[in-house]
């Protein structure tokens, strides 16, 4: 069942989203060689709590951390660790803040020091695909329009889309209807209507699309070891231009 949010509920989600966005800005300044993702996790946990929010990922289906921290070929749901990050790596930090009962979700891939031109391009085009998808999140469009906008960039550039992990509705619960796929056909899928709040969160990888889940039960890695990037915003569907609630 899709829950359509009122203007007041959108305001509350946006408040949570501002905490997530501000935390990501602080993390961007802290990602560097020698820093561990466990340190980043501790910072994000403390930051969200300092501003009155609850790190909503802690305890979700038993997940033990405030963030997911996925390095290089780990494309999502990675556990933060004490292993120092190295020059040239990339790391995706994903977090959900709950404030006054409402949630906002955003993931961002960061370069650790200087990365290769190929990785820079991967990050740039994955982010571009996110915003192309967001542009379709308006009343009267359909979910397939979002997926098609994303996949066009991947197909053109020779990247694979990790299809098992998708966007979703969000509000009082972390995962609500509808499911938001990052592949699709224009004019297909559920109608987008004003008041829907969804995440769009494409994962592009440089090799094949196949992934598996590690022994921790969470960390998702590419089967062929290729690196992946992910960018995610929480977005409100509107009559005209969509509103990014985690900008």
Short mmCIF file of C-alpha atoms in Angstrom, two decimals:
data_model
loop_
_atom_site.label_atom_id
_atom_site.label_comp_id
_atom_site.label_asym_id
_atom_site.label_seq_id
_atom_site.Cartn_x
_atom_site.Cartn_y
_atom_site.Cartn_z
CA UNK A 1 0.00 0.00 0.00
CA UNK A 2 1.35 3.40 -1.00
CA UNK A 3 1.16 6.14 1.65
CA UNK A 4 0.69 9.63 0.24
CA UNK A 5 2.21 12.32 2.45
CA UNK A 6 0.62 15.62 3.38
CA UNK A 7 2.54 18.88 3.16
CA UNK A 8 3.14 18.74 6.91
CA UNK A 9 4.46 15.17 6.68
CA UNK A 10 6.77 16.19 3.83
CA UNK A 11 8.07 18.99 6.06
CA UNK A 12 8.88 16.46 8.79
CA UNK A 13 10.65 14.11 6.38
CA UNK A 14 12.62 17.05 5.04
CA UNK A 15 13.79 17.86 8.59
CA UNK A 16 15.18 14.33 8.87
CA UNK A 17 16.63 14.66 5.38
CA UNK A 18 18.50 17.83 6.29
CA UNK A 19 20.24 15.98 9.12
CA UNK A 20 21.26 13.20 6.72
CA UNK A 21 22.50 15.70 4.13
CA UNK A 22 24.47 17.71 6.68
CA UNK A 23 26.02 14.53 8.05
CA UNK A 24 27.10 13.50 4.54
CA UNK A 25 28.71 16.91 4.08
CA UNK A 26 30.73 16.38 7.26
CA UNK A 27 31.67 12.85 6.18
CA UNK A 28 32.92 14.13 2.83
CA UNK A 29 35.48 16.23 4.69
CA UNK A 30 36.57 13.24 6.79
CA UNK A 31 37.03 10.56 4.12
CA UNK A 32 40.76 10.22 3.49
CA UNK A 33 43.46 7.55 3.49
CA UNK A 34 44.06 6.14 6.96
CA UNK A 35 40.54 6.76 8.26
CA UNK A 36 38.45 3.67 8.96
CA UNK A 37 34.80 3.23 8.12
CA UNK A 38 34.22 2.33 11.77
CA UNK A 39 35.41 5.84 12.70
CA UNK A 40 33.04 7.29 10.10
CA UNK A 41 30.22 5.18 11.52
CA UNK A 42 30.87 6.45 15.06
CA UNK A 43 30.86 10.01 13.80
CA UNK A 44 27.58 9.58 11.90
CA UNK A 45 25.92 7.88 14.88
CA UNK A 46 26.92 10.71 17.20
CA UNK A 47 26.01 13.38 14.64
CA UNK A 48 22.46 12.12 14.11
CA UNK A 49 21.87 11.80 17.84
CA UNK A 50 23.29 15.28 18.50
CA UNK A 51 20.53 16.73 16.33
CA UNK A 52 17.77 14.66 17.90
CA UNK A 53 17.56 11.93 15.26
CA UNK A 54 17.78 8.16 15.67
CA UNK A 55 20.13 6.18 13.40
CA UNK A 56 17.34 4.04 12.00
CA UNK A 57 19.53 1.30 10.54
CA UNK A 58 20.61 0.13 14.01
CA UNK A 59 18.49 -2.89 14.81
CA UNK A 60 16.79 -3.07 11.41
CA UNK A 61 16.48 -6.84 10.87
CA UNK A 62 19.37 -7.14 13.31
CA UNK A 63 21.73 -4.73 11.52
CA UNK A 64 24.21 -3.49 14.17
CA UNK A 65 25.52 -0.17 12.80
CA UNK A 66 24.34 3.39 12.15
CA UNK A 67 25.67 3.29 8.58
CA UNK A 68 26.42 0.87 5.79
CA UNK A 69 29.99 1.31 4.57
CA UNK A 70 30.77 -0.47 1.30
CA UNK A 71 34.33 -0.35 -0.08
CA UNK A 72 35.24 -0.89 -3.75
CA UNK A 73 33.70 -4.23 -4.85
CA UNK A 74 31.28 -4.16 -1.90
CA UNK A 75 28.41 -2.34 -3.55
CA UNK A 76 25.97 -2.02 -0.64
CA UNK A 77 25.16 -3.05 2.94
CA UNK A 78 28.81 -3.33 3.98
CA UNK A 79 29.72 -3.45 7.67
CA UNK A 80 31.92 -0.61 8.94
CA UNK A 81 35.34 -1.98 9.94
CA UNK A 82 38.53 -0.83 11.64
CA UNK A 83 40.54 -1.39 8.44
CA UNK A 84 42.03 1.96 7.30
CA UNK A 85 40.91 3.21 3.91
CA UNK A 86 43.60 3.39 1.23
CA UNK A 87 44.45 5.95 -1.41
CA UNK A 88 42.55 5.27 -4.63
CA UNK A 89 39.68 3.32 -3.07
CA UNK A 90 36.03 4.33 -3.07
CA UNK A 91 33.53 3.89 -0.26
CA UNK A 92 29.74 4.22 -0.20
CA UNK A 93 28.23 5.49 3.04
CA UNK A 94 24.49 4.85 3.41
CA UNK A 95 22.42 6.11 6.34
CA UNK A 96 18.83 6.60 7.46
CA UNK A 97 17.83 9.17 10.08
CA UNK A 98 14.52 9.03 11.94
CA UNK A 99 13.31 12.29 13.45
CA UNK A 100 9.96 12.60 15.23
CA UNK A 101 8.85 9.33 13.67
CA UNK A 102 9.75 10.17 10.06
CA UNK A 103 12.69 8.82 8.05
CA UNK A 104 15.01 10.00 5.29
CA UNK A 105 17.63 7.91 3.48
CA UNK A 106 20.69 8.79 1.43
CA UNK A 107 23.81 6.99 0.18
CA UNK A 108 26.86 8.59 -1.39
CA UNK A 109 30.04 7.19 -2.90
CA UNK A 110 33.25 8.96 -1.89
CA UNK A 111 36.72 8.86 -3.38
CA UNK A 112 39.51 8.11 -0.92
CA UNK A 113 42.24 10.52 -1.95
CA UNK A 114 42.89 10.45 -5.68
CA UNK A 115 41.16 7.78 -7.74
CA UNK A 116 41.75 6.68 -11.32
CA UNK A 117 40.03 8.45 -14.23
CA UNK A 118 37.94 5.30 -14.81
CA UNK A 119 36.61 5.42 -11.25
CA UNK A 120 35.99 9.16 -11.49
CA UNK A 121 33.91 8.51 -14.58
CA UNK A 122 31.97 5.71 -12.88
CA UNK A 123 31.10 7.99 -9.96
CA UNK A 124 30.20 10.92 -12.20
CA UNK A 125 27.86 8.92 -14.41
CA UNK A 126 26.18 7.04 -11.55
CA UNK A 127 25.42 10.38 -9.93
CA UNK A 128 24.18 11.71 -13.27
CA UNK A 129 21.86 8.71 -13.56
CA UNK A 130 20.45 9.44 -10.10
CA UNK A 131 19.49 12.96 -11.13
CA UNK A 132 18.09 11.80 -14.47
CA UNK A 133 15.87 9.41 -12.53
CA UNK A 134 14.84 12.12 -10.09
CA UNK A 135 13.77 14.36 -12.98
CA UNK A 136 11.12 11.75 -13.86
CA UNK A 137 9.63 11.71 -10.33
CA UNK A 138 6.65 13.94 -11.10
CA UNK A 139 2.91 13.46 -10.93
CA UNK A 140 1.66 11.77 -14.10
CA UNK A 141 4.85 9.87 -14.88
CA UNK A 142 5.30 6.17 -14.12
CA UNK A 143 7.88 4.13 -12.29
CA UNK A 144 9.17 2.69 -15.55
CA UNK A 145 10.13 6.20 -16.63
CA UNK A 146 12.53 6.46 -13.68
CA UNK A 147 14.09 3.07 -14.41
CA UNK A 148 14.47 3.84 -18.09
CA UNK A 149 16.17 7.19 -17.42
CA UNK A 150 18.70 5.46 -15.19
CA UNK A 151 19.40 2.47 -17.41
CA UNK A 152 19.91 4.60 -20.51
CA UNK A 153 23.10 6.00 -19.03
CA UNK A 154 24.37 2.60 -17.87
CA UNK A 155 23.68 1.00 -21.24
CA UNK A 156 25.28 3.86 -23.16
CA UNK A 157 28.46 3.76 -21.07
CA UNK A 158 28.79 -0.01 -20.77
CA UNK A 159 28.08 -0.27 -17.05
CA UNK A 160 25.94 -2.92 -15.39
CA UNK A 161 23.07 -2.04 -13.08
CA UNK A 162 22.80 -4.12 -9.90
CA UNK A 163 19.13 -4.98 -10.22
CA UNK A 164 18.58 -6.91 -6.96
CA UNK A 165 18.85 -3.73 -4.86
CA UNK A 166 16.28 -1.08 -5.60
CA UNK A 167 14.68 2.10 -4.38
CA UNK A 168 11.53 2.17 -2.26
CA UNK A 169 8.92 4.26 -0.61
CA UNK A 170 9.84 5.76 2.75
CA UNK A 171 8.10 7.62 5.56
CA UNK A 172 7.27 6.24 8.97
CA UNK A 173 8.91 3.01 7.88
CA UNK A 174 12.27 2.62 6.18
CA UNK A 175 10.84 0.52 3.36
CA UNK A 176 7.35 1.20 2.05
CA UNK A 177 5.63 0.71 -1.28
CA UNK A 178 6.33 1.22 -4.11
CA UNK A 179 9.46 -0.57 -5.24
CA UNK A 180 11.59 1.64 -7.49
CA UNK A 181 13.58 -0.32 -10.08
CA UNK A 182 16.58 1.13 -11.89
CA UNK A 183 15.66 -0.50 -15.17
CA UNK A 184 12.36 -0.07 -16.92
CA UNK A 185 10.32 0.78 -19.97
CA UNK A 186 8.84 4.26 -20.45
CA UNK A 187 5.13 4.48 -19.72
CA UNK A 188 5.02 1.29 -17.64
CA UNK A 189 4.70 0.54 -13.95
CA UNK A 190 2.71 2.24 -11.24
CA UNK A 191 1.64 5.84 -11.69
CA UNK A 192 3.59 8.48 -9.79
CA UNK A 193 1.30 10.76 -7.81
CA UNK A 194 1.82 13.87 -5.74
CA UNK A 195 2.63 13.03 -2.13
CA UNK A 196 4.58 9.86 -2.83
CA UNK A 197 8.01 9.82 -1.20
CA UNK A 198 10.55 7.44 -2.70
CA UNK A 199 14.25 6.72 -2.77
CA UNK A 200 16.13 6.50 -6.05
CA UNK A 201 19.48 4.75 -5.54
CA UNK A 202 21.16 3.26 -8.62
CA UNK A 203 24.25 1.07 -8.28
CA UNK A 204 26.47 0.99 -11.38
CA UNK A 205 29.35 -1.49 -11.63
CA UNK A 206 32.20 -1.65 -14.10
CA UNK A 207 31.89 -5.40 -14.72
CA UNK A 208 29.03 -7.88 -14.61
CA UNK A 209 25.83 -7.27 -12.62
CA UNK A 210 25.98 -10.42 -10.51
CA UNK A 211 26.47 -10.10 -6.75
CA UNK A 212 26.51 -12.29 -3.69
CA UNK A 213 26.06 -11.76 0.04
CA UNK A 214 28.99 -12.35 2.37
CA UNK A 215 29.24 -14.53 5.45
CA UNK A 216 28.09 -11.64 7.66
CA UNK A 217 24.67 -11.95 6.02
CA UNK A 218 24.73 -8.35 4.79
CA UNK A 219 27.71 -7.23 2.71
CA UNK A 220 26.92 -7.38 -1.02
CA UNK A 221 29.90 -7.84 -3.35
CA UNK A 222 30.22 -8.25 -7.10
CA UNK A 223 30.95 -11.80 -8.16
CA UNK A 224 33.71 -10.71 -10.55
CA UNK A 225 35.33 -8.26 -8.12
CA UNK A 226 34.48 -5.18 -10.17
CA UNK A 227 33.96 -1.91 -8.32
CA UNK A 228 30.62 -0.19 -7.98
CA UNK A 229 29.24 3.24 -7.10
CA UNK A 230 25.88 4.23 -5.63
CA UNK A 231 24.15 7.55 -5.13
CA UNK A 232 20.79 7.92 -3.40
CA UNK A 233 18.34 10.66 -2.48
CA UNK A 234 14.95 10.67 -0.81
CA UNK A 235 12.55 12.44 -3.18
CA UNK A 236 9.00 13.81 -2.95
CA UNK A 237 6.87 13.43 -6.07
CA UNK A 238 5.16 16.72 -6.92
CA UNK A 239 2.98 18.26 -9.66
CA UNK A 240 5.99 19.93 -11.21
CA UNK A 241 9.65 19.68 -10.21
CA UNK A 242 10.32 16.93 -7.64
CA UNK A 243 11.66 17.90 -4.23
CA UNK A 244 14.90 16.32 -3.06
CA UNK A 245 14.44 15.89 0.68
CA UNK A 246 18.06 14.89 1.35
CA UNK A 247 19.77 17.60 -0.67
#
